[in-house]
PDB file of C-alpha atoms in Angstrom:
ATOM      1  CA  MET J   1     -63.805-118.511  29.767  1.00 85.00           C
ATOM      2  CA  SER J   2     -67.613-118.615  29.587  1.00 86.00           C
ATOM      3  CA  PHE J   3     -67.791-119.590  33.474  1.00 89.00           C
ATOM      4  CA  PHE J   4     -65.566-116.448  33.928  1.00 93.00           C
ATOM      5  CA  CYS J   5     -68.110-114.370  32.003  1.00 91.00           C
ATOM      6  CA  LEU J   6     -71.043-115.737  33.657  1.00 91.00           C
ATOM      7  CA  LEU J   7     -69.474-115.633  37.328  1.00 93.00           C
ATOM      8  CA  TRP J   8     -67.497-112.486  37.260  1.00 95.00           C
ATOM      9  CA  VAL J   9     -70.230-109.714  37.915  1.00 95.00           C
ATOM     10  CA  PRO J  10     -72.316-111.675  40.314  1.00 94.00           C
ATOM     11  CA  LEU J  11     -68.950-112.759  42.507  1.00 94.00           C
ATOM     12  CA  PHE J  12     -67.987-109.136  42.020  1.00 94.00           C
ATOM     13  CA  TYR J  13     -71.190-107.454  43.243  1.00 92.00           C
ATOM     14  CA  LEU J  14     -71.097-109.835  46.146  1.00 90.00           C
ATOM     15  CA  LEU J  15     -67.308-108.864  46.990  1.00 89.00           C
ATOM     16  CA  ARG J  16     -68.314-105.383  46.831  1.00 87.00           C
ATOM     17  CA  ARG J  17     -71.398-105.506  48.795  1.00 85.00           C
ATOM     18  CA  SER J  18     -69.689-107.425  51.746  1.00 83.00           C
ATOM     19  CA  PHE J  19     -67.755-103.917  51.825  1.00 80.00           C
ATOM     20  CA  THR J  20     -70.757-101.513  51.459  1.00 74.00           C
ATOM     21  CA  GLY J  21     -73.028-103.431  53.219  1.00 67.00           C
ATOM     22  CA  THR J  22     -76.018-102.530  51.472  1.00 63.00           C
ATOM     23  CA  SER J  23     -77.475-103.561  47.907  1.00 59.00           C
ATOM     24  CA  GLY J  24     -78.951-100.117  47.357  1.00 57.00           C
ATOM     25  CA  SER J  25     -82.561 -99.346  46.593  1.00 57.00           C
ATOM     26  CA  GLY J  26     -84.087-100.692  42.968  1.00 70.00           C
ATOM     27  CA  SER J  27     -82.585-104.386  43.192  1.00 80.00           C
ATOM     28  CA  VAL J  28     -85.617-105.866  42.215  1.00 84.00           C
ATOM     29  CA  TRP J  29     -86.343-103.215  39.150  1.00 84.00           C
ATOM     30  CA  ALA J  30     -82.437-103.863  38.294  1.00 89.00           C
ATOM     31  CA  LEU J  31     -82.578-107.768  38.135  1.00 91.00           C
ATOM     32  CA  LEU J  32     -86.102-107.430  36.253  1.00 92.00           C
ATOM     33  CA  LEU J  33     -85.043-104.945  33.864  1.00 91.00           C
ATOM     34  CA  GLY J  34     -81.631-106.470  32.898  1.00 93.00           C
ATOM     35  CA  SER J  35     -83.250-109.626  32.264  1.00 94.00           C
ATOM     36  CA  ILE J  36     -85.745-107.953  29.897  1.00 94.00           C
ATOM     37  CA  THR J  37     -82.660-106.102  28.307  1.00 92.00           C
ATOM     38  CA  ALA J  38     -80.806-109.518  27.923  1.00 92.00           C
ATOM     39  CA  ILE J  39     -83.667-111.418  26.569  1.00 91.00           C
ATOM     40  CA  ILE J  40     -84.535-108.612  23.864  1.00 90.00           C
ATOM     41  CA  GLN J  41     -80.586-108.176  22.996  1.00 87.00           C
ATOM     42  CA  PHE J  42     -80.646-112.213  22.511  1.00 86.00           C
ATOM     43  CA  PHE J  43     -83.446-112.154  20.022  1.00 88.00           C
ATOM     44  CA  LEU J  44     -82.713-108.899  18.269  1.00 87.00           C
ATOM     45  CA  GLY J  45     -78.968-109.480  17.743  1.00 86.00           C
ATOM     46  CA  TYR J  46     -76.324-106.292  17.694  1.00 90.00           C
ATOM     47  CA  PHE J  47     -77.446-103.226  16.316  1.00 90.00           C
ATOM     48  CA  VAL J  48     -74.127-102.321  14.077  1.00 89.00           C
ATOM     49  CA  ASN J  49     -72.402-104.151  11.891  1.00 85.00           C
ATOM     50  CA  PRO J  50     -68.918-104.541  12.897  1.00 84.00           C
ATOM     51  CA  GLY J  51     -67.401-104.860   9.337  1.00 77.00           C
ATOM     52  CA  GLY J  52     -63.538-104.764   9.599  1.00 75.00           C
ATOM     53  CA  PHE J  53     -61.227-103.025  11.895  1.00 80.00           C
ATOM     54  CA  GLY J  54     -62.109 -99.263  11.364  1.00 83.00           C
ATOM     55  CA  PHE J  55     -64.671 -96.921  12.946  1.00 88.00           C
ATOM     56  CA  SER J  56     -67.517 -99.443  12.403  1.00 91.00           C
ATOM     57  CA  ARG J  57     -65.781-101.809  14.926  1.00 92.00           C
ATOM     58  CA  TRP J  58     -65.190 -99.176  17.368  1.00 95.00           C
ATOM     59  CA  LEU J  59     -68.761 -98.186  17.029  1.00 94.00           C
ATOM     60  CA  PHE J  60     -69.698-101.808  17.408  1.00 94.00           C
ATOM     61  CA  GLY J  61     -67.726-102.440  20.701  1.00 94.00           C
ATOM     62  CA  PHE J  62     -69.253 -98.805  21.985  1.00 96.00           C
ATOM     63  CA  ILE J  63     -73.182 -99.758  21.244  1.00 94.00           C
ATOM     64  CA  ASP J  64     -73.349-103.802  21.138  1.00 94.00           C
ATOM     65  CA  ILE J  65     -70.491-104.818  23.449  1.00 94.00           C
ATOM     66  CA  VAL J  66     -68.786-102.445  26.130  1.00 94.00           C
ATOM     67  CA  SER J  67     -69.770 -98.871  27.034  1.00 93.00           C
ATOM     68  CA  LEU J  68     -73.650 -98.757  26.166  1.00 93.00           C
ATOM     69  CA  THR J  69     -74.296-102.039  28.167  1.00 93.00           C
ATOM     70  CA  VAL J  70     -73.448-100.401  31.470  1.00 95.00           C
ATOM     71  CA  LEU J  71     -74.578 -96.804  30.729  1.00 95.00           C
ATOM     72  CA  VAL J  72     -78.221 -97.798  30.326  1.00 95.00           C
ATOM     73  CA  PRO J  73     -78.484 -99.270  33.428  1.00 94.00           C
ATOM     74  CA  LEU J  74     -76.830 -95.848  34.819  1.00 93.00           C
ATOM     75  CA  LEU J  75     -79.311 -93.537  33.006  1.00 93.00           C
ATOM     76  CA  ILE J  76     -82.265 -95.988  33.606  1.00 90.00           C
ATOM     77  CA  TYR J  77     -81.304 -95.631  37.660  1.00 88.00           C
ATOM     78  CA  LEU J  78     -81.228 -91.865  37.538  1.00 85.00           C
ATOM     79  CA  LEU J  79     -84.575 -91.605  36.013  1.00 86.00           C
ATOM     80  CA  LEU J  80     -86.175 -94.153  38.517  1.00 82.00           C
ATOM     81  CA  MET J  81     -84.678 -92.221  41.016  1.00 79.00           C
ATOM     82  CA  LEU J  82     -85.295 -88.768  39.973  1.00 78.00           C
ATOM     83  CA  PHE J  83     -88.937 -89.862  39.224  1.00 77.00           C
ATOM     84  CA  SER J  84     -90.068 -92.797  41.462  1.00 69.00           C
ATOM     85  CA  GLY J  85     -88.333 -91.356  44.557  1.00 57.00           C
ATOM     86  CA  PHE J  86     -85.837 -94.366  45.234  1.00 58.00           C
ATOM     87  CA  SER J  87     -84.967 -94.037  49.140  1.00 52.00           C
ATOM     88  CA  GLY J  88     -82.001 -94.928  50.799  1.00 51.00           C
ATOM     89  CA  ASP J  89     -78.423 -94.044  49.574  1.00 53.00           C
ATOM     90  CA  MET J  90     -77.999 -93.235  46.080  1.00 53.00           C
ATOM     91  CA  ASP J  91     -76.317 -96.184  44.601  1.00 82.00           C
ATOM     92  CA  PHE J  92     -75.463 -96.156  40.985  1.00 87.00           C
ATOM     93  CA  ALA J  93     -72.900 -98.938  41.157  1.00 90.00           C
ATOM     94  CA  ASN J  94     -74.892-101.718  42.845  1.00 89.00           C
ATOM     95  CA  PHE J  95     -78.055-101.078  40.433  1.00 91.00           C
ATOM     96  CA  ALA J  96     -75.938-101.239  37.295  1.00 93.00           C
ATOM     97  CA  MET J  97     -73.897-104.568  38.600  1.00 93.00           C
ATOM     98  CA  LEU J  98     -77.457-106.180  39.132  1.00 93.00           C
ATOM     99  CA  TRP J  99     -78.544-105.155  35.899  1.00 95.00           C
ATOM    100  CA  LEU J 100     -75.367-106.724  34.309  1.00 96.00           C
ATOM    101  CA  ILE J 101     -76.081-110.072  36.181  1.00 95.00           C
ATOM    102  CA  PRO J 102     -78.522-111.491  33.567  1.00 95.00           C
ATOM    103  CA  VAL J 103     -77.169-109.504  30.884  1.00 95.00           C
ATOM    104  CA  ALA J 104     -73.570-111.345  31.776  1.00 95.00           C
ATOM    105  CA  ALA J 105     -75.304-114.665  31.720  1.00 94.00           C
ATOM    106  CA  MET J 106     -76.848-114.166  28.070  1.00 93.00           C
ATOM    107  CA  ARG J 107     -73.533-113.030  26.649  1.00 93.00           C
ATOM    108  CA  ALA J 108     -71.797-115.907  27.989  1.00 92.00           C
ATOM    109  CA  LEU J 109     -74.287-118.366  26.525  1.00 90.00           C
ATOM    110  CA  SER J 110     -74.277-116.476  23.141  1.00 88.00           C
ATOM    111  CA  TRP J 111     -70.280-116.020  23.103  1.00 90.00           C
ATOM    112  CA  SER J 112     -69.363-119.235  24.651  1.00 85.00           C
ATOM    113  CA  SER J 113     -68.966-120.774  20.968  1.00 81.00           C
ATOM    114  CA  ALA J 114     -66.473-118.305  19.859  1.00 78.00           C
ATOM    115  CA  ASN J 115     -64.388-118.929  22.823  1.00 80.00           C
ATOM    116  CA  GLU J 116     -62.649-115.586  22.181  1.00 87.00           C
ATOM    117  CA  PRO J 117     -61.034-114.202  25.520  1.00 88.00           C
ATOM    118  CA  ILE J 118     -61.421-110.519  24.349  1.00 91.00           C
ATOM    119  CA  LEU J 119     -65.450-111.396  25.063  1.00 92.00           C
ATOM    120  CA  LEU J 120     -65.346-113.573  27.769  1.00 94.00           C
ATOM    121  CA  VAL J 121     -62.893-112.094  29.852  1.00 95.00           C
ATOM    122  CA  ALA J 122     -61.986-108.566  28.706  1.00 95.00           C
ATOM    123  CA  VAL J 123     -65.146-107.332  28.218  1.00 96.00           C
ATOM    124  CA  PRO J 124     -66.557-108.365  31.778  1.00 96.00           C
ATOM    125  CA  LEU J 125     -63.841-106.469  33.623  1.00 97.00           C
ATOM    126  CA  LEU J 126     -64.364-103.363  30.887  1.00 97.00           C
ATOM    127  CA  TRP J 127     -68.190-103.632  32.192  1.00 97.00           C
ATOM    128  CA  THR J 128     -66.843-103.800  35.927  1.00 97.00           C
ATOM    129  CA  ALA J 129     -64.577-101.078  35.682  1.00 97.00           C
ATOM    130  CA  LEU J 130     -67.399 -98.668  33.887  1.00 97.00           C
ATOM    131  CA  ALA J 131     -70.269 -99.830  36.450  1.00 96.00           C
ATOM    132  CA  ILE J 132     -68.110 -98.770  39.340  1.00 95.00           C
ATOM    133  CA  GLY J 133     -65.753 -96.082  37.609  1.00 95.00           C
ATOM    134  CA  ILE J 134     -68.354 -93.831  36.428  1.00 96.00           C
ATOM    135  CA  PRO J 135     -70.599 -93.991  39.867  1.00 93.00           C
ATOM    136  CA  PHE J 136     -67.119 -93.115  41.474  1.00 93.00           C
ATOM    137  CA  PHE J 137     -67.088 -89.950  39.816  1.00 94.00           C
ATOM    138  CA  ILE J 138     -70.567 -88.901  40.435  1.00 91.00           C
ATOM    139  CA  ASN J 139     -70.206 -89.436  44.063  1.00 88.00           C
ATOM    140  CA  TRP J 140     -67.210 -87.694  44.101  1.00 87.00           C
ATOM    141  CA  MET J 141     -68.510 -84.577  42.203  1.00 89.00           C
ATOM    142  CA  LEU J 142     -71.731 -84.545  44.332  1.00 83.00           C
ATOM    143  CA  SER J 143     -69.775 -85.221  47.527  1.00 82.00           C
ATOM    144  CA  ASN J 144     -67.412 -82.401  46.907  1.00 80.00           C
ATOM    145  CA  PHE J 145     -69.107 -79.982  44.527  1.00 80.00           C
ATOM    146  CA  ARG J 146     -66.913 -77.252  43.482  1.00 85.00           C
ATOM    147  CA  TRP J 147     -66.152 -76.362  39.964  1.00 83.00           C
ATOM    148  CA  TYR J 148     -62.999 -78.133  39.337  1.00 85.00           C
ATOM    149  CA  THR J 149     -64.271 -81.311  40.995  1.00 86.00           C
ATOM    150  CA  ALA J 150     -67.263 -81.045  38.685  1.00 89.00           C
ATOM    151  CA  ILE J 151     -65.036 -80.373  35.014  1.00 93.00           C
ATOM    152  CA  ILE J 152     -63.143 -83.123  36.119  1.00 92.00           C
ATOM    153  CA  SER J 153     -65.570 -85.653  36.957  1.00 93.00           C
ATOM    154  CA  ILE J 154     -67.619 -84.829  33.940  1.00 94.00           C
ATOM    155  CA  ILE J 155     -64.381 -85.179  31.833  1.00 95.00           C
ATOM    156  CA  CYS J 156     -64.023 -88.663  33.508  1.00 95.00           C
ATOM    157  CA  ILE J 157     -67.229 -89.850  33.275  1.00 95.00           C
ATOM    158  CA  LEU J 158     -67.244 -88.901  29.258  1.00 96.00           C
ATOM    159  CA  VAL J 159     -63.661 -90.549  28.960  1.00 96.00           C
ATOM    160  CA  LEU J 160     -63.953 -93.931  30.534  1.00 97.00           C
ATOM    161  CA  PRO J 161     -66.646 -95.445  28.172  1.00 97.00           C
ATOM    162  CA  ILE J 162     -64.627 -94.306  25.234  1.00 97.00           C
ATOM    163  CA  ALA J 163     -61.546 -95.715  26.495  1.00 97.00           C
ATOM    164  CA  ALA J 164     -63.095 -99.024  27.307  1.00 97.00           C
ATOM    165  CA  SER J 165     -64.627 -99.366  24.103  1.00 97.00           C
ATOM    166  CA  THR J 166     -61.314 -98.277  22.477  1.00 97.00           C
ATOM    167  CA  ALA J 167     -59.630-100.877  24.444  1.00 97.00           C
ATOM    168  CA  TYR J 168     -61.902-103.666  22.930  1.00 96.00           C
ATOM    169  CA  TRP J 169     -61.200-102.253  19.494  1.00 96.00           C
ATOM    170  CA  ALA J 170     -57.399-102.371  20.238  1.00 96.00           C
ATOM    171  CA  PHE J 171     -57.461-105.655  21.438  1.00 95.00           C
ATOM    172  CA  PHE J 172     -59.474-106.610  18.418  1.00 93.00           C
ATOM    173  CA  SER J 173     -57.235-105.353  16.192  1.00 92.00           C
ATOM    174  CA  GLN J 174     -54.030-106.959  17.417  1.00 92.00           C
ATOM    175  CA  GLN J 175     -52.996-103.583  18.885  1.00 94.00           C
ATOM    176  CA  THR J 176     -52.171-105.177  22.134  1.00 94.00           C
ATOM    177  CA  ALA J 177     -50.036-102.558  23.894  1.00 96.00           C
ATOM    178  CA  LEU J 178     -52.670 -99.737  23.270  1.00 96.00           C
ATOM    179  CA  GLY J 179     -55.294-102.239  24.599  1.00 95.00           C
ATOM    180  CA  PHE J 180     -53.645-102.832  27.725  1.00 96.00           C
ATOM    181  CA  LEU J 181     -52.995 -99.442  28.086  1.00 97.00           C
ATOM    182  CA  LEU J 182     -56.346 -98.498  28.294  1.00 96.00           C
ATOM    183  CA  PHE J 183     -57.657-101.372  29.669  1.00 97.00           C
ATOM    184  CA  PHE J 184     -55.459-100.440  32.782  1.00 96.00           C
ATOM    185  CA  VAL J 185     -56.720 -96.991  32.773  1.00 96.00           C
ATOM    186  CA  THR J 186     -60.198 -97.869  32.966  1.00 97.00           C
ATOM    187  CA  GLN J 187     -59.551-100.097  35.842  1.00 96.00           C
ATOM    188  CA  ILE J 188     -58.055 -97.065  38.001  1.00 96.00           C
ATOM    189  CA  PRO J 189     -61.585 -95.526  39.076  1.00 95.00           C
ATOM    190  CA  LEU J 190     -62.307 -99.173  40.161  1.00 95.00           C
ATOM    191  CA  VAL J 191     -59.351 -99.707  42.433  1.00 94.00           C
ATOM    192  CA  PHE J 192     -59.844 -96.196  43.845  1.00 92.00           C
ATOM    193  CA  SER J 193     -63.576 -96.840  44.766  1.00 91.00           C
ATOM    194  CA  LEU J 194     -62.797-100.639  45.853  1.00 91.00           C
ATOM    195  CA  THR J 195     -59.949 -99.003  48.109  1.00 90.00           C
ATOM    196  CA  LEU J 196     -62.200 -96.500  49.538  1.00 87.00           C
ATOM    197  CA  ASP J 197     -65.126 -98.801  50.446  1.00 83.00           C
ATOM    198  CA  ILE J 198     -62.608-101.294  52.192  1.00 84.00           C
ATOM    199  CA  LEU J 199     -61.277 -98.168  54.370  1.00 83.00           C
ATOM    200  CA  HIS J 200     -64.833 -97.215  54.910  1.00 79.00           C
ATOM    201  CA  SER J 201     -66.103-100.530  56.127  1.00 70.00           C
TER     202      SER J 201
END
């Protein structure tokens, strides 16, 4: 399972890149900043004390485990694109996936002793779902800008990280049915995005 956590993100990145044909701009920045983030997280540890199975556990999942891990590179790419003028196609997804490669490697190292499927298997899959799903709605909103597409996209962008963190919380709390339901919901935009990439290639 540690190998899955280590290899899933880079392998999925290479798979997606084989369809899109480009890594997008900011690749060096993504790897560099992702490596710095991974090292900082390794030495500082977690920011939230998870406690038991309540809200603190969900907040722990959101901030330290699942959602914020992906939201940070997406926000950083937006800032770099606005202030540094990245050239080429806007590709939040590739930037986030490259950022996550060193983060996943460090997490695989730190989580290997626990040997928990939730952390080593479910969490990398949730990372991928957010890293591809949120940019999918961003690109859909920008390419088909209407008031209703903007509302739907913003709602989905807000709901996806909440659903992913709740899926982690549900799995940890042994609410397996809810966990799998939310897990599969978070994967739907990824499937749509990957299907479109295959068709366009």
